[in-house]
């Protein structure tokens, strides 16, 4: 059933629409134990960022320190013909072993912790199935990416940081193109949305924005969790409008339209292209630091690690360890890049769907797994999306500015029904 419904009590506030009062009415949807649980889950993620980086550094250091990486490189040199094949062969044991070592941690973060907070619908067998598919994709894609990076390290030792960033950016763009049609269907089934008024309204919104899509696909994401999601993904001929079945089951039609307006905003504002461009600058910085730091560390530890050449695939654990540490430090930067794009899509979606209360209600539902009202610095550092509080407030500010354009029954302060006990 559609659980996000508005209770009675939507008469206009005396003296005009009160943004603060309307915002607090939504924030009151989640209080007490539900708010504490949501905050605890999200704040725990701050520590997961640190522990993930530390584990990556520790495991990759061990691969170098105990000579495993050098032995894999020697094996690949004996078996493979040509430097590219050798790199691709090396990546196979690297991925298999690191995945196996990290399995207990992955089980905790991806299965037990998610079930602890009621955020996963997967059985353990289902979880292992998902992880197995992910590993298979990595075993296909990973060797190609790593081989491309080591190719530029060999051919341009003085400037490989520039070309390495270009390789990563190129694969990112390729991923955006092929993911909707080749990768996503490996994890979920996509079926056309059933005909009906809501489908017609979403398509009408898309056509008004000149989005080249004549169908809407629904994914069976409820197999994995109850999280709501949607996207307008792909580039060029692979563009498709997708929403998950949770969105249709749990959210009212105004909320669904608000979400789809947001997702259309990403497409119309060319966010895929701008994100690729901005993250290209991030990759440029990361690869520069790898280029500058790795020769010094290889020279210092060559005797122990049995690796001295930056172009030797045995140096991969060093690059991964350094990259993990660098990306951890860049967390505020990468999160802010994404968050700014989300804010822009929010504004676009409010104009396109004209459903401020629908979007505010959905923003509160996302509080199932996102802290709703963080501190300002906390949001800058740890949030890749705007907080629930800021999204609701901006929705109410939009409503106040467009009050006379809305139907009379939508002009007052809505009194949202509390979220269900499952929250």
Coordinates of C-alpha atoms in Angstrom, one line a residue:
X1 CA 0.0 0.0 0.0
X2 CA 1.0 3.6 -0.4
X3 CA 2.2 4.4 3.1
X4 CA 3.1 8.1 2.6
X5 CA -0.3 9.7 2.8
X6 CA -1.2 13.1 4.2
X7 CA -3.6 13.3 7.1
X8 CA -6.4 15.9 7.3
X9 CA -5.6 19.4 8.4
X10 CA -4.4 21.3 5.4
X11 CA -6.1 24.6 5.8
X12 CA -4.0 27.6 5.1
X13 CA -2.1 28.9 8.1
X14 CA -3.3 32.2 9.6
X15 CA -1.5 35.2 8.1
X16 CA 0.0 33.1 5.3
X17 CA 2.1 30.0 4.8
X18 CA 4.7 29.5 7.6
X19 CA 7.8 27.7 6.2
X20 CA 9.2 27.0 9.6
X21 CA 6.0 25.5 10.9
X22 CA 5.5 23.4 7.7
X23 CA 9.1 22.1 8.0
X24 CA 8.7 21.1 11.6
X25 CA 5.4 19.3 10.8
X26 CA 7.3 17.0 8.5
X27 CA 10.2 16.6 10.9
X28 CA 7.7 15.4 13.5
X29 CA 7.1 12.4 11.3
X30 CA 10.2 10.7 12.7
X31 CA 10.9 11.0 16.4
X32 CA 12.1 9.1 19.4
X33 CA 13.5 5.6 18.8
X34 CA 13.0 5.8 15.0
X35 CA 15.1 9.0 14.8
X36 CA 17.7 7.5 17.1
X37 CA 17.9 4.4 15.0
X38 CA 18.3 6.3 11.8
X39 CA 21.0 8.6 13.3
X40 CA 22.9 5.6 14.7
X41 CA 22.9 3.8 11.3
X42 CA 24.1 6.8 9.4
X43 CA 26.6 7.9 12.0
X44 CA 28.0 4.4 12.1
X45 CA 28.7 4.9 8.4
X46 CA 31.3 7.6 9.3
X47 CA 33.3 4.9 11.0
X48 CA 32.9 2.5 8.2
X49 CA 34.6 5.0 5.9
X50 CA 37.6 5.0 8.2
X51 CA 37.7 1.2 8.7
X52 CA 37.2 0.4 5.0
X53 CA 40.2 2.6 4.2
X54 CA 42.3 1.1 7.0
X55 CA 41.5 -2.4 6.0
X56 CA 42.4 -1.6 2.4
X57 CA 45.8 -0.2 3.5
X58 CA 46.5 -3.1 5.8
X59 CA 45.6 -5.9 3.4
X60 CA 47.4 -4.4 0.5
X61 CA 50.5 -3.7 2.7
X62 CA 50.4 -7.4 3.7
X63 CA 50.3 -8.5 0.1
X64 CA 53.5 -6.5 -0.5
X65 CA 55.2 -7.3 2.8
X66 CA 54.8 -11.1 2.6
X67 CA 55.7 -11.3 -1.1
X68 CA 52.4 -12.5 -2.4
X69 CA 52.1 -9.7 -4.9
X70 CA 55.6 -10.3 -6.3
X71 CA 54.9 -14.1 -6.6
X72 CA 51.6 -13.4 -8.5
X73 CA 53.5 -11.0 -10.8
X74 CA 56.2 -13.7 -11.4
X75 CA 53.5 -16.3 -12.2
X76 CA 51.8 -13.9 -14.7
X77 CA 55.2 -13.2 -16.3
X78 CA 55.7 -17.0 -16.9
X79 CA 52.2 -17.7 -18.2
X80 CA 51.3 -14.6 -20.1
X81 CA 52.7 -13.3 -23.4
X82 CA 53.0 -9.6 -23.5
X83 CA 52.8 -7.0 -20.7
X84 CA 49.1 -6.4 -21.1
X85 CA 48.2 -10.1 -20.7
X86 CA 50.5 -10.3 -17.7
X87 CA 48.7 -7.4 -16.0
X88 CA 45.3 -9.0 -16.7
X89 CA 46.4 -12.3 -15.3
X90 CA 47.9 -10.7 -12.2
X91 CA 44.6 -9.0 -11.4
X92 CA 42.7 -12.3 -11.2
X93 CA 44.4 -13.7 -8.1
X94 CA 44.6 -10.2 -6.6
X95 CA 40.8 -9.8 -6.8
X96 CA 40.0 -13.3 -5.7
X97 CA 42.3 -13.2 -2.6
X98 CA 41.4 -9.7 -1.5
X99 CA 37.7 -10.6 -1.8
X100 CA 38.2 -13.7 0.3
X101 CA 40.2 -11.8 3.0
X102 CA 37.5 -9.1 3.1
X103 CA 34.6 -11.6 3.2
X104 CA 34.0 -11.5 7.0
X105 CA 34.0 -7.6 6.9
X106 CA 31.8 -7.6 3.9
X107 CA 29.4 -10.0 5.6
X108 CA 29.2 -7.7 8.6
X109 CA 28.7 -4.4 6.7
X110 CA 26.6 -5.8 3.9
X111 CA 24.5 -8.4 5.6
X112 CA 24.4 -8.5 9.4
X113 CA 24.5 -4.7 9.9
X114 CA 21.8 -4.1 7.3
X115 CA 19.6 -6.8 8.9
X116 CA 20.3 -5.3 12.3
X117 CA 18.7 -2.0 11.2
X118 CA 16.0 -3.7 9.2
X119 CA 17.3 -2.5 5.8
X120 CA 17.8 -5.7 3.9
X121 CA 15.4 -8.3 2.6
X122 CA 18.1 -10.7 1.3
X123 CA 18.6 -14.1 2.8
X124 CA 22.2 -15.1 3.4
X125 CA 22.1 -17.2 0.2
X126 CA 20.7 -14.3 -1.7
X127 CA 23.4 -12.0 -0.4
X128 CA 26.1 -14.4 -1.4
X129 CA 24.5 -14.6 -4.8
X130 CA 24.6 -10.8 -5.2
X131 CA 28.3 -10.8 -4.1
X132 CA 29.1 -13.6 -6.5
X133 CA 27.7 -11.6 -9.4
X134 CA 29.6 -8.5 -8.3
X135 CA 32.8 -10.5 -8.2
X136 CA 32.2 -11.9 -11.7
X137 CA 31.6 -8.3 -13.1
X138 CA 34.8 -7.2 -11.4
X139 CA 36.8 -10.1 -12.8
X140 CA 35.7 -9.0 -16.3
X141 CA 36.0 -5.2 -15.9
X142 CA 38.8 -5.0 -13.4
X143 CA 41.6 -6.5 -15.6
X144 CA 40.6 -4.2 -18.4
X145 CA 40.9 -1.0 -16.3
X146 CA 44.1 -2.1 -14.5
X147 CA 45.7 -3.1 -17.8
X148 CA 44.9 0.3 -19.3
X149 CA 46.4 2.1 -16.3
X150 CA 49.6 0.0 -16.4
X151 CA 49.9 0.5 -20.1
X152 CA 50.2 4.3 -19.7
X153 CA 52.6 3.7 -16.7
X154 CA 54.9 1.8 -19.1
X155 CA 54.7 4.1 -22.0
X156 CA 54.7 7.5 -20.3
X157 CA 56.7 7.2 -17.0
X158 CA 56.9 10.9 -16.5
X159 CA 53.3 11.8 -17.3
X160 CA 51.4 8.7 -16.5
X161 CA 49.4 10.4 -13.9
X162 CA 47.7 12.5 -16.6
X163 CA 47.0 9.5 -18.8
X164 CA 46.0 7.3 -15.9
X165 CA 43.3 9.9 -14.9
X166 CA 42.1 9.9 -18.5
X167 CA 41.8 6.1 -18.5
X168 CA 39.7 6.2 -15.3
X169 CA 37.5 9.0 -16.7
X170 CA 37.0 7.1 -20.0
X171 CA 36.0 3.9 -18.1
X172 CA 33.6 6.0 -16.0
X173 CA 31.9 7.4 -19.1
X174 CA 31.7 4.0 -20.6
X175 CA 30.2 2.6 -17.4
X176 CA 27.5 5.3 -17.5
X177 CA 26.7 4.3 -21.1
X178 CA 26.5 0.5 -20.7
X179 CA 25.5 0.0 -17.0
X180 CA 21.7 0.4 -17.5
X181 CA 21.6 -2.1 -20.3
X182 CA 24.3 -4.6 -19.5
X183 CA 25.1 -4.6 -15.8
X184 CA 21.9 -3.6 -13.9
X185 CA 19.8 -6.4 -15.4
X186 CA 22.3 -8.9 -13.8
X187 CA 21.0 -7.9 -10.4
X188 CA 17.4 -7.0 -11.0
X189 CA 14.6 -7.8 -13.3
X190 CA 13.2 -4.8 -15.3
X191 CA 9.7 -4.9 -16.6
X192 CA 7.6 -2.1 -18.3
X193 CA 5.4 -0.1 -15.9
X194 CA 1.8 -1.0 -16.1
X195 CA -0.4 1.4 -18.0
X196 CA -2.3 3.9 -15.9
X197 CA -2.7 7.6 -15.0
X198 CA 0.6 7.7 -13.0
X199 CA 2.6 6.2 -15.9
X200 CA 1.0 8.7 -18.3
X201 CA 1.8 11.6 -16.0
X202 CA 5.4 10.6 -15.7
X203 CA 5.8 10.2 -19.4
X204 CA 4.1 13.6 -19.9
X205 CA 6.7 15.2 -17.6
X206 CA 9.5 13.5 -19.6
X207 CA 8.1 14.6 -22.9
X208 CA 7.7 18.1 -21.6
X209 CA 11.4 18.1 -20.9
X210 CA 12.3 16.5 -24.3
X211 CA 13.6 13.3 -22.7
X212 CA 13.9 10.7 -25.4
X213 CA 12.0 7.9 -23.6
X214 CA 8.7 6.3 -24.4
X215 CA 8.6 3.7 -21.7
X216 CA 9.2 3.4 -18.0
X217 CA 10.8 0.3 -16.4
X218 CA 10.2 -1.0 -12.9
X219 CA 12.9 -3.0 -11.1
X220 CA 12.2 -5.6 -8.5
X221 CA 14.4 -3.9 -5.9
X222 CA 12.1 -5.1 -3.1
X223 CA 14.0 -8.4 -3.3
X224 CA 17.0 -6.7 -1.8
X225 CA 15.5 -4.0 0.5
X226 CA 12.6 -1.6 1.0
X227 CA 14.6 1.4 -0.1
X228 CA 12.9 3.7 -2.7
X229 CA 14.8 4.7 -5.7
X230 CA 14.5 5.8 -9.3
X231 CA 16.7 7.2 -12.1
X232 CA 16.9 8.5 -15.6
X233 CA 20.1 6.7 -16.6
X234 CA 22.3 6.2 -19.6
X235 CA 23.7 8.3 -22.4
X236 CA 22.4 8.7 -25.9
X237 CA 20.6 5.6 -27.1
X238 CA 20.8 3.9 -23.7
X239 CA 18.7 6.5 -21.9
X240 CA 15.9 4.9 -19.9
X241 CA 13.5 6.0 -17.1
X242 CA 13.5 3.5 -14.2
X243 CA 11.9 3.4 -10.8
X244 CA 11.8 0.6 -8.4
X245 CA 8.8 -1.3 -7.1
X246 CA 9.2 0.0 -3.6
X247 CA 8.6 3.5 -4.9
X248 CA 5.3 2.4 -6.3
X249 CA 4.3 0.4 -3.3
X250 CA 5.3 2.8 -0.5
X251 CA 4.8 6.3 -1.9
X252 CA 1.7 8.3 -2.9
X253 CA 1.4 9.4 -6.6
X254 CA 2.5 13.0 -5.7
X255 CA 5.6 11.6 -4.1
X256 CA 6.4 9.4 -7.1
X257 CA 6.1 12.4 -9.5
X258 CA 8.3 14.5 -7.2
X259 CA 11.0 11.8 -7.3
X260 CA 10.8 11.4 -11.0
X261 CA 11.0 15.2 -11.5
X262 CA 14.2 15.1 -9.5
X263 CA 15.7 12.3 -11.6
X264 CA 14.7 14.0 -14.8
X265 CA 16.6 17.0 -13.4
X266 CA 19.8 15.0 -13.4
X267 CA 19.3 14.2 -17.1
X268 CA 18.2 17.7 -18.2
X269 CA 21.0 19.4 -16.3
X270 CA 23.6 17.1 -18.0
X271 CA 24.7 15.9 -14.6
X272 CA 26.3 12.7 -16.0
X273 CA 28.6 14.7 -18.1
X274 CA 29.4 17.3 -15.4
X275 CA 30.0 14.7 -12.8
X276 CA 32.4 12.8 -15.1
X277 CA 34.2 16.1 -15.8
X278 CA 34.5 17.0 -12.1
X279 CA 35.5 13.6 -11.0
X280 CA 38.1 13.7 -13.8
X281 CA 39.8 16.5 -11.8
X282 CA 39.6 14.3 -8.7
X283 CA 41.3 11.4 -10.6
X284 CA 43.9 13.8 -11.8
X285 CA 44.8 14.8 -8.2
X286 CA 44.7 11.1 -7.1
X287 CA 46.9 9.9 -9.9
X288 CA 49.4 12.8 -9.4
X289 CA 49.8 11.8 -5.8
X290 CA 50.2 8.1 -6.8
X291 CA 52.9 9.2 -9.4
X292 CA 54.7 11.3 -6.8
X293 CA 54.6 8.9 -3.8
X294 CA 54.9 5.4 -5.3
X295 CA 58.5 5.6 -6.7
X296 CA 59.7 6.8 -3.3
X297 CA 58.0 4.0 -1.4
X298 CA 59.1 1.4 -4.0
X299 CA 62.7 2.5 -3.7
X300 CA 62.6 2.4 0.1
X301 CA 60.9 -1.1 0.3
X302 CA 62.2 -2.8 -2.8
X303 CA 64.2 -5.3 -0.9
X304 CA 61.3 -6.5 1.2
X305 CA 58.6 -6.2 -1.4
X306 CA 60.7 -7.4 -4.3
X307 CA 59.1 -4.7 -6.4
X308 CA 61.0 -1.7 -7.8
X309 CA 59.4 -0.9 -11.1
X310 CA 56.2 1.3 -11.0
X311 CA 55.1 -0.6 -14.2
X312 CA 55.3 -4.0 -12.5
X313 CA 51.8 -5.2 -11.8
X314 CA 53.1 -6.3 -8.4
X315 CA 52.9 -2.6 -7.5
X316 CA 49.1 -2.6 -7.7
X317 CA 48.6 -3.2 -4.0
X318 CA 50.7 0.0 -3.3
X319 CA 48.5 2.0 -5.7
X320 CA 45.3 0.7 -4.1
X321 CA 46.5 1.3 -0.6
X322 CA 47.6 4.9 -1.4
X323 CA 44.4 5.5 -3.4
X324 CA 42.2 4.3 -0.5
X325 CA 43.9 6.7 1.9
X326 CA 43.8 9.6 -0.5
X327 CA 40.1 9.0 -1.3
X328 CA 39.3 8.9 2.4
X329 CA 40.9 12.4 2.8
X330 CA 39.0 13.6 -0.2
X331 CA 35.6 12.4 1.2
X332 CA 34.4 16.0 1.8
X333 CA 35.3 17.0 -1.8
X334 CA 33.7 14.0 -3.5
X335 CA 30.6 14.2 -1.3
X336 CA 30.2 17.9 -1.9
X337 CA 30.5 17.4 -5.7
X338 CA 27.6 14.9 -5.7
X339 CA 25.6 16.8 -3.1
X340 CA 25.6 20.1 -5.2
X341 CA 24.3 18.1 -8.2
X342 CA 21.6 16.7 -6.0
X343 CA 20.6 20.1 -4.8
X344 CA 20.3 21.3 -8.4
X345 CA 18.2 18.3 -9.3
X346 CA 15.9 18.9 -6.3
X347 CA 15.3 22.5 -7.5
X348 CA 14.6 21.2 -11.0
X349 CA 12.3 18.5 -9.8
X350 CA 10.2 20.9 -7.7
X351 CA 9.7 23.1 -10.8
X352 CA 8.9 20.1 -13.1
X353 CA 6.6 18.1 -10.8
X354 CA 5.2 20.9 -8.7
X355 CA 4.7 18.6 -5.8
X356 CA 6.5 20.2 -2.8
X357 CA 4.6 18.1 -0.2
X358 CA 5.2 14.9 -2.2
X359 CA 8.9 15.6 -2.3
X360 CA 9.1 16.6 1.4
X361 CA 7.3 13.4 2.4
X362 CA 9.7 11.3 0.4
X363 CA 12.7 13.1 1.9
X364 CA 11.4 12.0 5.3
X365 CA 11.1 8.4 4.2
X366 CA 14.8 8.5 3.1
X367 CA 15.4 9.1 6.8
X368 CA 15.1 5.4 7.3
X369 CA 18.8 5.2 6.5
X370 CA 20.0 8.9 6.4
X371 CA 20.4 11.2 9.3
X372 CA 17.7 13.8 9.0
X373 CA 19.2 16.8 10.7
X374 CA 23.0 16.9 10.9
X375 CA 25.2 19.8 11.7
X376 CA 26.4 22.0 8.9
X377 CA 30.0 20.8 8.9
X378 CA 28.7 17.2 9.3
X379 CA 26.6 17.5 6.2
X380 CA 29.5 19.0 4.2
X381 CA 31.9 16.1 5.1
X382 CA 29.7 13.0 5.2
X383 CA 26.6 13.7 3.1
X384 CA 26.6 13.0 -0.7
X385 CA 22.9 14.1 -0.7
X386 CA 21.2 17.0 1.1
X387 CA 19.9 16.1 4.5
X388 CA 16.3 15.4 5.0
X389 CA 15.8 18.6 6.9
X390 CA 17.3 20.8 4.2
X391 CA 15.3 19.0 1.5
X392 CA 12.0 19.5 3.4
X393 CA 12.8 23.2 4.1
X394 CA 13.7 23.9 0.5
X395 CA 10.4 22.2 -0.6
X396 CA 8.4 24.4 1.8
X397 CA 10.3 27.5 0.6
X398 CA 9.3 26.6 -3.0
X399 CA 5.8 26.1 -1.9
X400 CA 5.6 29.5 -0.2
X401 CA 7.0 31.1 -3.3
X402 CA 4.4 29.4 -5.6
X403 CA 1.5 29.2 -3.2
X404 CA -1.1 30.9 -5.4
X405 CA -0.2 28.6 -8.3
X406 CA -1.1 25.5 -6.4
X407 CA -4.7 24.0 -6.0
X408 CA -6.5 25.4 -3.0
X409 CA -6.4 22.1 -1.1
X410 CA -2.6 22.1 -1.3
X411 CA -1.9 25.6 0.0
X412 CA -2.0 25.0 3.7
X413 CA 0.4 23.3 6.0
X414 CA 0.0 19.6 5.5
X415 CA -0.1 17.4 8.6
X416 CA 1.8 14.3 7.5
X417 CA 0.8 11.0 9.0
X418 CA 3.6 9.4 11.1
X419 CA 5.7 6.9 9.3
X420 CA 4.7 3.2 10.0
X421 CA 6.1 1.3 12.9
X422 CA 8.5 -0.6 10.6
X423 CA 10.4 2.6 10.3

